[in-house]
PDB file of C-alpha atoms in Angstrom:
ATOM      1  CA  MET A   1     -75.372-113.691 135.173  1.00  0.00           C
ATOM      2  CA  VAL A   2     -71.569-114.336 134.589  1.00  0.00           C
ATOM      3  CA  LEU A   3     -70.830-112.452 137.519  1.00  0.00           C
ATOM      4  CA  GLU A   4     -73.325-114.052 139.754  1.00  0.00           C
ATOM      5  CA  VAL A   5     -72.442-117.570 138.971  1.00  0.00           C
ATOM      6  CA  THR A   6     -68.610-116.598 138.934  1.00  0.00           C
ATOM      7  CA  GLY A   7     -68.999-115.610 142.597  1.00  0.00           C
ATOM      8  CA  ARG A   8     -71.197-118.270 143.865  1.00  0.00           C
ATOM      9  CA  ARG A   9     -68.175-120.519 142.257  1.00  0.00           C
ATOM     10  CA  TRP A  10     -65.785-118.946 144.051  1.00  0.00           C
ATOM     11  CA  ALA A  11     -67.647-119.208 147.389  1.00  0.00           C
ATOM     12  CA  GLU A  12     -68.313-122.966 146.866  1.00  0.00           C
ATOM     13  CA  ASP A  13     -64.574-123.487 145.827  1.00  0.00           C
ATOM     14  CA  ARG A  14     -63.318-121.184 149.042  1.00  0.00           C
ATOM     15  CA  LEU A  15     -65.421-123.334 151.333  1.00  0.00           C
ATOM     16  CA  ALA A  16     -64.043-126.510 150.215  1.00  0.00           C
ATOM     17  CA  LEU A  17     -60.697-125.084 150.428  1.00  0.00           C
ATOM     18  CA  VAL A  18     -61.481-123.886 154.080  1.00  0.00           C
ATOM     19  CA  SER A  19     -62.499-127.671 154.720  1.00  0.00           C
ATOM     20  CA  GLU A  20     -59.342-129.168 153.231  1.00  0.00           C
ATOM     21  CA  ALA A  21     -57.775-126.684 155.339  1.00  0.00           C
ATOM     22  CA  GLY A  22     -59.030-128.286 158.433  1.00  0.00           C
ATOM     23  CA  ALA A  23     -57.844-131.711 157.242  1.00  0.00           C
ATOM     24  CA  ARG A  24     -54.143-130.545 156.578  1.00  0.00           C
ATOM     25  CA  ILE A  25     -53.801-127.853 159.277  1.00  0.00           C
ATOM     26  CA  GLY A  26     -53.403-128.772 162.759  1.00  0.00           C
ATOM     27  CA  THR A  27     -52.132-132.650 162.464  1.00  0.00           C
ATOM     28  CA  THR A  28     -50.271-132.509 165.557  1.00  0.00           C
ATOM     29  CA  LEU A  29     -49.832-130.809 168.821  1.00  0.00           C
ATOM     30  CA  ASP A  30     -46.560-128.962 167.976  1.00  0.00           C
ATOM     31  CA  VAL A  31     -46.919-125.190 167.614  1.00  0.00           C
ATOM     32  CA  MET A  32     -43.943-125.035 165.124  1.00  0.00           C
ATOM     33  CA  HIS A  33     -45.489-127.895 163.044  1.00  0.00           C
ATOM     34  CA  THR A  34     -48.845-126.388 162.883  1.00  0.00           C
ATOM     35  CA  ALA A  35     -47.623-122.825 161.805  1.00  0.00           C
ATOM     36  CA  GLN A  36     -45.535-124.489 159.002  1.00  0.00           C
ATOM     37  CA  GLU A  37     -48.676-126.150 157.744  1.00  0.00           C
ATOM     38  CA  LEU A  38     -50.441-123.359 157.310  1.00  0.00           C
ATOM     39  CA  ALA A  39     -47.961-121.456 155.343  1.00  0.00           C
ATOM     40  CA  ASP A  40     -47.260-124.762 152.947  1.00  0.00           C
ATOM     41  CA  PHE A  41     -50.904-124.537 152.490  1.00  0.00           C
ATOM     42  CA  THR A  42     -51.427-120.930 151.443  1.00  0.00           C
ATOM     43  CA  VAL A  43     -48.311-121.263 148.970  1.00  0.00           C
ATOM     44  CA  PRO A  44     -48.704-121.357 145.998  1.00  0.00           C
ATOM     45  CA  LEU A  45     -52.830-121.321 146.459  1.00  0.00           C
ATOM     46  CA  LEU A  46     -53.371-117.750 148.122  1.00  0.00           C
ATOM     47  CA  ALA A  47     -49.580-116.124 148.018  1.00  0.00           C
ATOM     48  CA  ASP A  48     -46.163-116.316 146.714  1.00  0.00           C
ATOM     49  CA  TYR A  49     -44.853-115.921 150.022  1.00  0.00           C
ATOM     50  CA  VAL A  50     -45.978-116.595 153.967  1.00  0.00           C
ATOM     51  CA  THR A  51     -44.809-115.983 157.078  1.00  0.00           C
ATOM     52  CA  VAL A  52     -46.199-116.889 160.512  1.00  0.00           C
ATOM     53  CA  ASP A  53     -44.855-115.258 163.565  1.00  0.00           C
ATOM     54  CA  LEU A  54     -45.849-116.142 167.229  1.00  0.00           C
ATOM     55  CA  THR A  55     -45.522-114.584 170.400  1.00  0.00           C
ATOM     56  CA  GLU A  56     -43.301-116.324 172.634  1.00  0.00           C
ATOM     57  CA  ALA A  57     -45.917-117.090 175.170  1.00  0.00           C
ATOM     58  CA  VAL A  58     -47.449-119.435 172.410  1.00  0.00           C
ATOM     59  CA  ARG A  59     -44.039-121.441 172.148  1.00  0.00           C
ATOM     60  CA  LEU A  60     -43.872-121.626 176.032  1.00  0.00           C
ATOM     61  CA  GLY A  61     -47.650-122.615 176.447  1.00  0.00           C
ATOM     62  CA  GLU A  62     -48.262-119.561 178.458  1.00  0.00           C
ATOM     63  CA  GLU A  63     -51.444-117.254 178.395  1.00  0.00           C
ATOM     64  CA  PRO A  64     -50.878-114.616 175.702  1.00  0.00           C
ATOM     65  CA  LEU A  65     -52.413-111.082 175.876  1.00  0.00           C
ATOM     66  CA  GLU A  66     -55.771-109.980 174.741  1.00  0.00           C
ATOM     67  CA  ARG A  67     -54.112-107.090 172.875  1.00  0.00           C
ATOM     68  CA  LEU A  68     -50.626-107.008 171.871  1.00  0.00           C
ATOM     69  CA  GLY A  69     -48.644-104.142 171.082  1.00  0.00           C
ATOM     70  CA  PRO A  70     -45.895-101.880 172.547  1.00  0.00           C
ATOM     71  CA  MET A  71     -46.374-102.178 176.246  1.00  0.00           C
ATOM     72  CA  GLY A  72     -44.159-100.213 178.693  1.00  0.00           C
ATOM     73  CA  GLY A  73     -41.690 -98.963 175.748  1.00  0.00           C
ATOM     74  CA  ARG A  74     -41.174-102.500 174.747  1.00  0.00           C
ATOM     75  CA  LEU A  75     -42.334-104.397 171.194  1.00  0.00           C
ATOM     76  CA  PRO A  76     -43.750-107.777 171.953  1.00  0.00           C
ATOM     77  CA  LYS A  77     -41.310-110.372 170.922  1.00  0.00           C
ATOM     78  CA  PHE A  78     -41.966-113.080 168.012  1.00  0.00           C
ATOM     79  CA  ARG A  79     -40.506-116.113 166.443  1.00  0.00           C
ATOM     80  CA  ARG A  80     -40.729-116.947 162.787  1.00  0.00           C
ATOM     81  CA  ALA A  81     -42.575-120.300 163.360  1.00  0.00           C
ATOM     82  CA  GLY A  82     -43.706-120.957 159.726  1.00  0.00           C
ATOM     83  CA  MET A  83     -42.667-119.770 156.087  1.00  0.00           C
ATOM     84  CA  ALA A  84     -42.973-120.810 152.620  1.00  0.00           C
ATOM     85  CA  SER A  85     -42.324-119.411 149.522  1.00  0.00           C
ATOM     86  CA  ILE A  86     -42.625-120.514 145.427  1.00  0.00           C
ATOM     87  CA  HIS A  87     -38.956-119.559 145.401  1.00  0.00           C
ATOM     88  CA  PRO A  88     -36.630-122.599 146.497  1.00  0.00           C
ATOM     89  CA  GLY A  89     -34.679-121.536 150.033  1.00  0.00           C
ATOM     90  CA  THR A  90     -37.300-118.690 150.684  1.00  0.00           C
ATOM     91  CA  PRO A  91     -35.052-115.994 149.919  1.00  0.00           C
ATOM     92  CA  GLU A  92     -37.687-113.540 151.111  1.00  0.00           C
ATOM     93  CA  SER A  93     -37.168-114.411 154.837  1.00  0.00           C
ATOM     94  CA  LEU A  94     -34.781-112.235 156.727  1.00  0.00           C
ATOM     95  CA  TRP A  95     -34.928-114.992 159.494  1.00  0.00           C
ATOM     96  CA  PRO A  96     -34.742-118.458 159.944  1.00  0.00           C
ATOM     97  CA  ARG A  97     -37.652-120.587 161.405  1.00  0.00           C
ATOM     98  CA  GLY A  98     -36.918-120.233 165.094  1.00  0.00           C
ATOM     99  CA  GLU A  99     -35.112-117.119 165.276  1.00  0.00           C
ATOM    100  CA  VAL A 100     -36.665-113.755 166.796  1.00  0.00           C
ATOM    101  CA  VAL A 101     -38.284-111.551 164.277  1.00  0.00           C
ATOM    102  CA  TYR A 102     -37.449-107.688 164.489  1.00  0.00           C
ATOM    103  CA  VAL A 103     -40.694-105.995 164.377  1.00  0.00           C
ATOM    104  CA  PRO A 104     -40.501-102.234 163.471  1.00  0.00           C
ATOM    105  CA  PRO A 105     -42.819 -99.962 166.019  1.00  0.00           C
ATOM    106  CA  ALA A 106     -44.546 -98.005 162.861  1.00  0.00           C
ATOM    107  CA  SER A 107     -44.929-101.169 160.809  1.00  0.00           C
ATOM    108  CA  PRO A 108     -48.564-102.779 159.820  1.00  0.00           C
ATOM    109  CA  PHE A 109     -47.492-105.651 161.892  1.00  0.00           C
ATOM    110  CA  ILE A 110     -47.825-103.461 165.020  1.00  0.00           C
ATOM    111  CA  ARG A 111     -50.908-101.802 163.465  1.00  0.00           C
ATOM    112  CA  VAL A 112     -52.679-105.284 163.174  1.00  0.00           C
ATOM    113  CA  LEU A 113     -51.354-106.494 167.038  1.00  0.00           C
ATOM    114  CA  SER A 114     -52.678-103.050 168.370  1.00  0.00           C
ATOM    115  CA  SER A 115     -55.990-103.459 166.841  1.00  0.00           C
ATOM    116  CA  GLY A 116     -56.905-107.040 166.147  1.00  0.00           C
ATOM    117  CA  LYS A 117     -57.658-106.261 162.538  1.00  0.00           C
ATOM    118  CA  SER A 118     -56.466-107.076 159.457  1.00  0.00           C
ATOM    119  CA  VAL A 119     -54.403-104.952 157.098  1.00  0.00           C
ATOM    120  CA  LEU A 120     -54.831-104.990 153.549  1.00  0.00           C
ATOM    121  CA  GLN A 121     -52.454-103.445 151.087  1.00  0.00           C
ATOM    122  CA  PRO A 122     -53.202-104.334 147.518  1.00  0.00           C
ATOM    123  CA  VAL A 123     -50.181-101.974 146.155  1.00  0.00           C
ATOM    124  CA  LEU A 124     -47.095-102.483 149.020  1.00  0.00           C
ATOM    125  CA  GLU A 125     -46.249 -98.996 149.977  1.00  0.00           C
ATOM    126  CA  THR A 126     -42.218 -98.612 149.525  1.00  0.00           C
ATOM    127  CA  ALA A 127     -41.736 -95.154 149.215  1.00  0.00           C
ATOM    128  CA  PRO A 128     -39.423 -92.949 151.061  1.00  0.00           C
ATOM    129  CA  GLY A 129     -41.657 -91.832 154.212  1.00  0.00           C
ATOM    130  CA  THR A 130     -43.154 -95.076 155.136  1.00  0.00           C
ATOM    131  CA  TRP A 131     -42.489 -97.497 157.875  1.00  0.00           C
ATOM    132  CA  LEU A 132     -39.613 -99.119 155.850  1.00  0.00           C
ATOM    133  CA  ASP A 133     -37.335 -96.296 156.659  1.00  0.00           C
ATOM    134  CA  ASP A 134     -36.997 -98.101 159.607  1.00  0.00           C
ATOM    135  CA  ASP A 135     -36.662-101.611 158.200  1.00  0.00           C
ATOM    136  CA  PRO A 136     -33.527-100.972 155.614  1.00  0.00           C
ATOM    137  CA  ALA A 137     -32.950-104.736 155.022  1.00  0.00           C
ATOM    138  CA  ARG A 138     -36.539-105.725 154.751  1.00  0.00           C
ATOM    139  CA  ALA A 139     -36.996-102.814 152.211  1.00  0.00           C
ATOM    140  CA  ALA A 140     -33.937-104.207 150.461  1.00  0.00           C
ATOM    141  CA  LYS A 141     -35.746-107.814 150.568  1.00  0.00           C
ATOM    142  CA  ILE A 142     -38.725-105.974 148.694  1.00  0.00           C
ATOM    143  CA  ARG A 143     -37.425-104.264 146.503  1.00  0.00           C
ATOM    144  CA  GLU A 144     -35.025-106.911 145.269  1.00  0.00           C
ATOM    145  CA  LEU A 145     -37.679-109.752 144.831  1.00  0.00           C
ATOM    146  CA  GLY A 146     -40.412-107.658 143.999  1.00  0.00           C
ATOM    147  CA  MET A 147     -42.742-107.856 146.555  1.00  0.00           C
ATOM    148  CA  HIS A 148     -45.845-105.814 145.385  1.00  0.00           C
ATOM    149  CA  SER A 149     -48.664-106.737 147.546  1.00  0.00           C
ATOM    150  CA  LEU A 150     -49.334-107.498 151.091  1.00  0.00           C
ATOM    151  CA  MET A 151     -52.154-108.957 153.692  1.00  0.00           C
ATOM    152  CA  VAL A 152     -51.306-109.114 157.148  1.00  0.00           C
ATOM    153  CA  VAL A 153     -53.851-111.069 159.246  1.00  0.00           C
ATOM    154  CA  PRO A 154     -53.854-111.545 163.472  1.00  0.00           C
ATOM    155  CA  VAL A 155     -53.583-114.973 164.416  1.00  0.00           C
ATOM    156  CA  HIS A 156     -55.968-115.355 167.151  1.00  0.00           C
ATOM    157  CA  ALA A 157     -58.498-117.875 169.147  1.00  0.00           C
ATOM    158  CA  ARG A 158     -60.588-117.843 172.112  1.00  0.00           C
ATOM    159  CA  GLY A 159     -60.051-113.936 172.610  1.00  0.00           C
ATOM    160  CA  ALA A 160     -55.996-113.868 172.376  1.00  0.00           C
ATOM    161  CA  LEU A 161     -54.066-112.740 169.954  1.00  0.00           C
ATOM    162  CA  LEU A 162     -51.075-115.240 169.216  1.00  0.00           C
ATOM    163  CA  GLY A 163     -49.267-113.597 166.356  1.00  0.00           C
ATOM    164  CA  VAL A 164     -49.737-112.648 162.673  1.00  0.00           C
ATOM    165  CA  ALA A 165     -49.774-114.132 159.203  1.00  0.00           C
ATOM    166  CA  VAL A 166     -48.113-112.355 156.429  1.00  0.00           C
ATOM    167  CA  PHE A 167     -49.187-113.188 152.925  1.00  0.00           C
ATOM    168  CA  VAL A 168     -47.107-111.511 150.046  1.00  0.00           C
ATOM    169  CA  ARG A 169     -47.423-111.791 146.495  1.00  0.00           C
ATOM    170  CA  THR A 170     -43.839-111.500 143.880  1.00  0.00           C
ATOM    171  CA  ASP A 171     -44.413-113.395 140.625  1.00  0.00           C
ATOM    172  CA  THR A 172     -48.070-113.168 140.770  1.00  0.00           C
ATOM    173  CA  PRO A 173     -48.894-109.917 138.781  1.00  0.00           C
ATOM    174  CA  ALA A 174     -52.696-109.542 140.586  1.00  0.00           C
ATOM    175  CA  PRO A 175     -52.716-107.501 143.551  1.00  0.00           C
ATOM    176  CA  PHE A 176     -54.586-108.755 146.688  1.00  0.00           C
ATOM    177  CA  ASP A 177     -58.106-107.874 147.275  1.00  0.00           C
ATOM    178  CA  GLU A 178     -60.957-107.997 149.779  1.00  0.00           C
ATOM    179  CA  ALA A 179     -62.087-111.539 148.605  1.00  0.00           C
ATOM    180  CA  ASP A 180     -58.513-112.379 149.294  1.00  0.00           C
ATOM    181  CA  LEU A 181     -58.227-111.153 152.633  1.00  0.00           C
ATOM    182  CA  LEU A 182     -61.750-113.045 153.461  1.00  0.00           C
ATOM    183  CA  PHE A 183     -59.925-116.155 152.491  1.00  0.00           C
ATOM    184  CA  ALA A 184     -56.971-115.693 154.217  1.00  0.00           C
ATOM    185  CA  GLU A 185     -58.741-114.829 157.617  1.00  0.00           C
ATOM    186  CA  GLU A 186     -61.000-118.018 157.461  1.00  0.00           C
ATOM    187  CA  LEU A 187     -57.620-120.066 156.902  1.00  0.00           C
ATOM    188  CA  VAL A 188     -55.949-118.648 159.513  1.00  0.00           C
ATOM    189  CA  ALA A 189     -58.907-118.793 161.684  1.00  0.00           C
ATOM    190  CA  ARG A 190     -58.958-122.565 161.350  1.00  0.00           C
ATOM    191  CA  ALA A 191     -55.299-122.489 162.078  1.00  0.00           C
ATOM    192  CA  ALA A 192     -55.558-120.326 164.847  1.00  0.00           C
ATOM    193  CA  LEU A 193     -57.599-123.001 166.698  1.00  0.00           C
ATOM    194  CA  SER A 194     -55.279-125.676 166.098  1.00  0.00           C
ATOM    195  CA  LEU A 195     -52.185-123.618 167.138  1.00  0.00           C
ATOM    196  CA  ASP A 196     -54.022-122.578 170.328  1.00  0.00           C
ATOM    197  CA  ASN A 197     -54.959-126.070 171.229  1.00  0.00           C
ATOM    198  CA  ALA A 198     -51.120-127.182 170.872  1.00  0.00           C
ATOM    199  CA  ARG A 199     -50.550-124.031 173.116  1.00  0.00           C
ATOM    200  CA  ARG A 200     -52.758-125.374 175.957  1.00  0.00           C
ATOM    201  CA  TYR A 201     -51.302-129.186 175.176  1.00  0.00           C
ATOM    202  CA  THR A 202     -47.851-127.600 175.956  1.00  0.00           C
ATOM    203  CA  ARG A 203     -48.991-125.513 179.290  1.00  0.00           C
ATOM    204  CA  GLU A 204     -50.880-128.667 180.329  1.00  0.00           C
ATOM    205  CA  ARG A 205     -47.939-130.945 179.703  1.00  0.00           C
ATOM    206  CA  ALA A 206     -45.677-128.537 181.808  1.00  0.00           C
ATOM    207  CA  THR A 207     -48.071-128.633 184.398  1.00  0.00           C
ATOM    208  CA  ALA A 208     -47.878-132.565 184.843  1.00  0.00           C
ATOM    209  CA  LEU A 209     -44.488-132.547 184.773  1.00  0.00           C
ATOM    210  CA  ALA A 210     -43.805-129.952 187.507  1.00  0.00           C
ATOM    211  CA  LEU A 211     -46.542-132.318 189.411  1.00  0.00           C
ATOM    212  CA  GLN A 212     -44.300-135.515 188.405  1.00  0.00           C
ATOM    213  CA  HIS A 213     -40.921-133.830 190.116  1.00  0.00           C
ATOM    214  CA  SER A 214     -42.975-132.078 192.929  1.00  0.00           C
ATOM    215  CA  LEU A 215     -44.101-135.714 194.303  1.00  0.00           C
ATOM    216  CA  LEU A 216     -40.735-137.357 193.856  1.00  0.00           C
ATOM    217  CA  PRO A 217     -38.517-137.209 197.326  1.00  0.00           C
ATOM    218  CA  ARG A 218     -35.702-134.979 197.666  1.00  0.00           C
ATOM    219  CA  SER A 219     -33.692-137.603 198.842  1.00  0.00           C
ATOM    220  CA  VAL A 220     -33.750-141.801 199.074  1.00  0.00           C
ATOM    221  CA  SER A 221     -31.381-144.069 200.833  1.00  0.00           C
ATOM    222  CA  GLY A 222     -31.709-147.781 201.095  1.00  0.00           C
ATOM    223  CA  GLY A 223     -28.839-148.257 203.641  1.00  0.00           C
ATOM    224  CA  ALA A 224     -25.897-150.347 202.751  1.00  0.00           C
ATOM    225  CA  ALA A 225     -27.814-153.046 201.135  1.00  0.00           C
ATOM    226  CA  ALA A 226     -28.372-151.318 197.467  1.00  0.00           C
ATOM    227  CA  ASP A 227     -28.532-148.390 195.965  1.00  0.00           C
ATOM    228  CA  VAL A 228     -32.238-146.856 195.782  1.00  0.00           C
ATOM    229  CA  VAL A 229     -33.469-144.406 193.130  1.00  0.00           C
ATOM    230  CA  ALA A 230     -36.907-142.528 192.919  1.00  0.00           C
ATOM    231  CA  ARG A 231     -38.757-142.534 189.679  1.00  0.00           C
ATOM    232  CA  TYR A 232     -42.332-141.113 188.589  1.00  0.00           C
ATOM    233  CA  LEU A 233     -44.368-143.497 186.864  1.00  0.00           C
ATOM    234  CA  PRO A 234     -47.716-141.964 185.413  1.00  0.00           C
ATOM    235  CA  ALA A 235     -50.936-143.732 185.829  1.00  0.00           C
ATOM    236  CA  ASP A 236     -52.280-142.083 182.663  1.00  0.00           C
ATOM    237  CA  ALA A 237     -49.628-142.847 179.847  1.00  0.00           C
ATOM    238  CA  GLU A 238     -51.054-139.852 177.701  1.00  0.00           C
ATOM    239  CA  GLY A 239     -51.681-137.446 180.477  1.00  0.00           C
ATOM    240  CA  GLY A 240     -48.587-138.011 182.537  1.00  0.00           C
ATOM    241  CA  GLU A 241     -50.292-137.961 185.491  1.00  0.00           C
ATOM    242  CA  GLY A 242     -51.579-139.939 188.776  1.00  0.00           C
ATOM    243  CA  GLY A 243     -49.050-142.377 190.665  1.00  0.00           C
ATOM    244  CA  VAL A 244     -45.608-142.487 192.231  1.00  0.00           C
ATOM    245  CA  GLY A 245     -43.140-145.274 191.920  1.00  0.00           C
ATOM    246  CA  ARG A 246     -40.077-146.698 193.424  1.00  0.00           C
ATOM    247  CA  TYR A 247     -37.577-148.885 192.078  1.00  0.00           C
ATOM    248  CA  VAL A 248     -34.115-150.324 193.095  1.00  0.00           C
ATOM    249  CA  HIS A 249     -30.906-150.980 191.212  1.00  0.00           C
ATOM    250  CA  GLY A 250     -27.757-152.404 191.926  1.00  0.00           C
ATOM    251  CA  GLN A 251     -26.649-155.805 193.781  1.00  0.00           C
ATOM    252  CA  PRO A 252     -27.926-156.145 197.194  1.00  0.00           C
ATOM    253  CA  TYR A 253     -25.436-157.706 199.799  1.00  0.00           C
ATOM    254  CA  ARG A 254     -26.319-161.219 200.548  1.00  0.00           C
TER     255      ARG A 254
END
């Protein structure tokens, strides 16, 4: 009976937290800001250290691949979009926000990107012979700061993989379990929709800007009477589409 009540209470609390996440993650149409909101919300609620690494296609508003992984001998390129830690200054991270992140080919990150499925390591494997042999800088950080439990969750929305969210425990002694992974996946799923909306907004805005430039004349001339400049004046202030205008500046001859 105690276990049943505890389980029901945890389910209710989890649903409430997921609902709160929906209100606090995705407050803007900015990819980097949304990724940071996800990291901030989950530390220390779920993890001691969290990173959100997104494929560059997301930042540029392009269409990401349905499955990411080693293709043509090349690894996908990611940038650190969000990170948070219980330790001031986020000493766990080897890269600041906005920088390209190195991803070892045999790492759980690539496994997640190739399969689209989460990886749970209640006890983070650091012994010789693991993928950390190819990533000595990361291995040194793990040992230095006592990272002992790991979850890697794919960030995907509408059938496209956008990146990965990584959850780590350092000071919290309890390892991650299946309930933690389920909670993390629910939070990431909420954030992924906001990230995809931000990506689509970026793409649509880039299209609108390209339309503006294509409608402008290549050159204008007002003769000797005045200087003439062409400018795009959008009819729709929000979408930035529709309408072309010109204005004249300078002193006309009298």
